[in-house]
């Protein structure tokens, strides 16, 4: 066995193999020490072997422990070893022992989607732990866990979770079909799955990426499907609707009126971050008569020193804020705060004093940035950030009318999107309809 | 789909009358039988809409083209559908896209090239109208929800405005005894025409579908007819009201808002009508596309993802026609064409209703024999 495996694996240096002998019977053993939990090997396999001189007793032990199994297909030996199994041979029979080393054994804390009064646990990069986190919250026998292996080189384990009674069968069928056609070489992050499953050129995400097990459990209960994967601490939920992306988990845990108020605030913030720069351009350059006279005069007054048209001003400031955003993500934590201080306070103040942009524009920029942070879902807020530039572009050529017409086109785009056959933006999704095919 | 989607059609068609020059025709005849004409239009419109809705109720899930296929020979089906697409729905979109883009150009940027401005509107209309029917329906709902707060504010502002002269309104309504003129009947009944969208949108209705609250149709239409005729008279007086080309825009400009960022109600009005006009254009062109597609290959699905390319080509052709239309037309001629369109539409609606009644009769006969 060992000779064959070493040949197949090209004799790697981190591979351990030996022929053990306890004086009564021999055992060939091999494994990758870096992939396996060596304490477990010691406790469960090697100690009994070294103290158990009765061969039948040892065989009984192997047959009674579910962690051991016979590995009678030589062609998958290397695969098993690479997944973290121990292979050992006793009297011409090869057994496997699954002792993959677990790097994580407790749930993470939320980092992206924090909630003030909700649970603070988040998914981890370990699939089994994630599944147990979901099962703990969604404790129903109807919860189905389907396993898939995706990725030619990474062979990542991916599981699809759903409630068998609640799930929308059309969505499930379409998902399974799409998963079987996936063509990914190395699956590293959930975002890759999103891209492959929903199409590369979508402007808006049609699957929710979340790190919160309580969100996943709540969504499964509503008949949605969750996808978890090994090695990434984000789960996917589908099908998604526009409203899901503006929903924070806090909304479920706080008082009704306040959470509804916050929800409205979020929609307003989304509209603001989307349209404010373009409205600034259209009001300054096309229709100053739109606003009341006092306001128009104060905007014009603040622009007196600015030597170029409004859209250049907007582009300068938007570039600044995007660069600042990007910098604060890329920089190490300790320098991150310096970047915001330099960018936000010093530059913001002096760029206006130097007469490069108007003070109103500084306010517009900060409103845009703050409103963008209000959106609870990161990938959705990225999309909004991008679409903002479409609005800016059209306002350069068409002013206010362009902005309004593009907003209409955006609504059409949202209504036109389908998330696995389900509508992305509509008011009601009657359950009976979605389950029995919809359409007519 | 519930009945509410049909009422959305009634709602925005009731509003779009302003871009169809309905107020202009009504006001012109205000001393020559407009009031009585409107009352007759109310009666006719109510009958047309309610009876048509009742007819469509009997064929849930089937649009008008499929019904034609069931009961009429193919050549007649194609003729009727192409007639509807090319001479009723398509021109309606063209008239509105022309009059709205000219209106908004006049108020927002008079020095811009009208064709460049039309390009923006036509682009949005092509994008929207070439989507699947289901998408179009979702868009209706979302846009109505977005527009309605502004609309309610605008109507409240207009009706309770201290600058409105109720005596002028009373004076004009005193001319109720004058014999009605035909154009006011045709124009007035246009406000009910939202139900005509059922020709395609009836495909959404499931077996056993019944319209609920169908009294909404006459109530909406009556309300909008009263507003569209009487509010300008109240603002401008019985005589001066005739002098305006952009009658409703000027009426909106007669109001101000004391609070908030925007001072002139005109801009609120233009914002509302951007949404409403785009809705109307999207809907007319979409219906035209579906009628043409049914004539080509009997296409009758409400959901299509992704939508087929032919939608886009027909929509682009419609947009191209609207450019040609703009090339050869000015505001006066547009008014004339709109008049012709309103009158033919009036007869079309009656003919379509008769055809529907024939289908119902056929169905009943088949039901009794089999």
PDB file of C-alpha atoms in Angstrom, chain A residues 243 286-287 289-295 394 397-402 404-413 415-418 421-429 433 437-440, chain B residues 4 61 104 107-109 112 116-117 119-121 124 127-128 131-132 134-135 138-139 141-143 145-146 203-204 206 257-264 267 271 274 278 282 300 302-303:
ATOM      1  CA  UNK A 243     -36.090  44.354   0.464  1.00  0.00           C
ATOM      2  CA  UNK A 286     -28.991  72.981 -15.370  1.00  0.00           C
ATOM      3  CA  UNK A 287     -31.870  74.068 -13.188  1.00  0.00           C
ATOM      4  CA  UNK A 289     -34.441  77.756 -10.491  1.00  0.00           C
ATOM      5  CA  UNK A 290     -35.682  74.455  -9.083  1.00  0.00           C
ATOM      6  CA  UNK A 291     -34.797  75.290  -5.501  1.00  0.00           C
ATOM      7  CA  UNK A 292     -36.124  78.217  -3.574  1.00  0.00           C
ATOM      8  CA  UNK A 293     -34.219  81.417  -4.219  1.00  0.00           C
ATOM      9  CA  UNK A 294     -32.414  81.687  -0.895  1.00  0.00           C
ATOM     10  CA  UNK A 295     -31.027  78.186  -1.208  1.00  0.00           C
ATOM     11  CA  UNK A 394     -26.456  61.072 -17.007  1.00  0.00           C
ATOM     12  CA  UNK A 397     -25.697  65.394 -20.093  1.00  0.00           C
ATOM     13  CA  UNK A 398     -29.360  65.686 -19.171  1.00  0.00           C
ATOM     14  CA  UNK A 399     -29.644  67.355 -15.796  1.00  0.00           C
ATOM     15  CA  UNK A 400     -32.610  66.723 -13.568  1.00  0.00           C
ATOM     16  CA  UNK A 401     -34.741  65.026 -16.191  1.00  0.00           C
ATOM     17  CA  UNK A 402     -31.933  62.551 -16.837  1.00  0.00           C
ATOM     18  CA  UNK A 404     -35.512  61.084 -12.922  1.00  0.00           C
ATOM     19  CA  UNK A 405     -35.643  59.052 -16.126  1.00  0.00           C
ATOM     20  CA  UNK A 406     -32.658  56.971 -15.048  1.00  0.00           C
ATOM     21  CA  UNK A 407     -34.360  56.317 -11.739  1.00  0.00           C
ATOM     22  CA  UNK A 408     -37.323  54.992 -13.688  1.00  0.00           C
ATOM     23  CA  UNK A 409     -34.941  52.823 -15.724  1.00  0.00           C
ATOM     24  CA  UNK A 410     -33.384  51.562 -12.501  1.00  0.00           C
ATOM     25  CA  UNK A 411     -36.806  50.574 -11.168  1.00  0.00           C
ATOM     26  CA  UNK A 412     -37.407  48.724 -14.428  1.00  0.00           C
ATOM     27  CA  UNK A 413     -34.043  47.014 -14.012  1.00  0.00           C
ATOM     28  CA  UNK A 415     -38.337  44.693 -11.574  1.00  0.00           C
ATOM     29  CA  UNK A 416     -36.716  42.898 -14.489  1.00  0.00           C
ATOM     30  CA  UNK A 417     -34.212  41.029 -12.321  1.00  0.00           C
ATOM     31  CA  UNK A 418     -35.060  37.501 -11.313  1.00  0.00           C
ATOM     32  CA  UNK A 421     -36.840  32.672 -11.280  1.00  0.00           C
ATOM     33  CA  UNK A 422     -38.333  34.667  -8.434  1.00  0.00           C
ATOM     34  CA  UNK A 423     -39.025  38.380  -8.861  1.00  0.00           C
ATOM     35  CA  UNK A 424     -36.494  40.728  -7.309  1.00  0.00           C
ATOM     36  CA  UNK A 425     -38.674  43.751  -6.777  1.00  0.00           C
ATOM     37  CA  UNK A 426     -42.394  43.451  -6.326  1.00  0.00           C
ATOM     38  CA  UNK A 427     -44.733  44.176  -3.511  1.00  0.00           C
ATOM     39  CA  UNK A 428     -46.210  40.823  -2.648  1.00  0.00           C
ATOM     40  CA  UNK A 429     -44.913  37.374  -3.386  1.00  0.00           C
ATOM     41  CA  UNK A 433     -48.095  31.353  -6.483  1.00  0.00           C
ATOM     42  CA  UNK A 437     -44.877  27.898 -10.627  1.00  0.00           C
ATOM     43  CA  UNK A 438     -46.068  31.490 -10.714  1.00  0.00           C
ATOM     44  CA  UNK A 439     -46.580  33.148 -14.039  1.00  0.00           C
ATOM     45  CA  UNK A 440     -50.107  32.720 -15.148  1.00  0.00           C
TER      46      UNK A 440
ATOM     47  CA  UNK B   4     -55.506  46.279  -8.142  1.00  0.00           C
ATOM     48  CA  UNK B  61     -55.775  33.881 -18.267  1.00  0.00           C
ATOM     49  CA  UNK B 104     -40.360  69.187 -20.213  1.00  0.00           C
ATOM     50  CA  UNK B 107     -39.532  74.149 -18.867  1.00  0.00           C
ATOM     51  CA  UNK B 108     -36.202  72.533 -18.050  1.00  0.00           C
ATOM     52  CA  UNK B 109     -33.809  73.443 -20.844  1.00  0.00           C
ATOM     53  CA  UNK B 112     -31.555  71.822 -25.870  1.00  0.00           C
ATOM     54  CA  UNK B 116     -31.384  64.815 -28.008  1.00  0.00           C
ATOM     55  CA  UNK B 117     -34.024  65.208 -25.358  1.00  0.00           C
ATOM     56  CA  UNK B 119     -33.345  60.260 -27.127  1.00  0.00           C
ATOM     57  CA  UNK B 120     -33.380  60.138 -23.323  1.00  0.00           C
ATOM     58  CA  UNK B 121     -37.104  59.515 -23.093  1.00  0.00           C
ATOM     59  CA  UNK B 124     -35.936  54.655 -21.194  1.00  0.00           C
ATOM     60  CA  UNK B 127     -35.669  49.619 -22.223  1.00  0.00           C
ATOM     61  CA  UNK B 128     -38.879  49.428 -20.228  1.00  0.00           C
ATOM     62  CA  UNK B 131     -39.270  43.727 -20.837  1.00  0.00           C
ATOM     63  CA  UNK B 132     -41.577  40.803 -20.120  1.00  0.00           C
ATOM     64  CA  UNK B 134     -44.648  40.468 -15.666  1.00  0.00           C
ATOM     65  CA  UNK B 135     -41.850  42.988 -15.277  1.00  0.00           C
ATOM     66  CA  UNK B 138     -44.268  45.155 -11.347  1.00  0.00           C
ATOM     67  CA  UNK B 139     -43.049  48.476 -12.698  1.00  0.00           C
ATOM     68  CA  UNK B 141     -47.051  49.013  -9.111  1.00  0.00           C
ATOM     69  CA  UNK B 142     -43.729  50.426  -7.983  1.00  0.00           C
ATOM     70  CA  UNK B 143     -44.099  53.615  -9.971  1.00  0.00           C
ATOM     71  CA  UNK B 145     -46.429  53.763  -5.181  1.00  0.00           C
ATOM     72  CA  UNK B 146     -43.566  56.181  -5.723  1.00  0.00           C
ATOM     73  CA  UNK B 203     -53.360  36.916 -19.120  1.00  0.00           C
ATOM     74  CA  UNK B 204     -52.393  37.249 -15.471  1.00  0.00           C
ATOM     75  CA  UNK B 206     -56.214  32.989 -12.659  1.00  0.00           C
ATOM     76  CA  UNK B 257     -44.956  75.670  -1.681  1.00  0.00           C
ATOM     77  CA  UNK B 258     -44.042  77.708   1.355  1.00  0.00           C
ATOM     78  CA  UNK B 259     -41.874  75.080   3.015  1.00  0.00           C
ATOM     79  CA  UNK B 260     -39.233  72.719   1.796  1.00  0.00           C
ATOM     80  CA  UNK B 261     -36.509  72.960  -0.793  1.00  0.00           C
ATOM     81  CA  UNK B 262     -38.652  73.412  -3.853  1.00  0.00           C
ATOM     82  CA  UNK B 263     -40.669  76.560  -4.276  1.00  0.00           C
ATOM     83  CA  UNK B 264     -42.637  76.036  -7.456  1.00  0.00           C
ATOM     84  CA  UNK B 267     -41.472  70.997 -10.698  1.00  0.00           C
ATOM     85  CA  UNK B 271     -41.687  65.026 -11.779  1.00  0.00           C
ATOM     86  CA  UNK B 274     -42.145  62.091 -15.979  1.00  0.00           C
ATOM     87  CA  UNK B 278     -42.992  56.895 -19.008  1.00  0.00           C
ATOM     88  CA  UNK B 282     -43.966  51.771 -21.660  1.00  0.00           C
ATOM     89  CA  UNK B 300     -48.695  34.709 -25.382  1.00  0.00           C
ATOM     90  CA  UNK B 302     -46.384  36.669 -19.482  1.00  0.00           C
ATOM     91  CA  UNK B 303     -42.982  35.656 -18.189  1.00  0.00           C
TER      92      UNK B 303
END
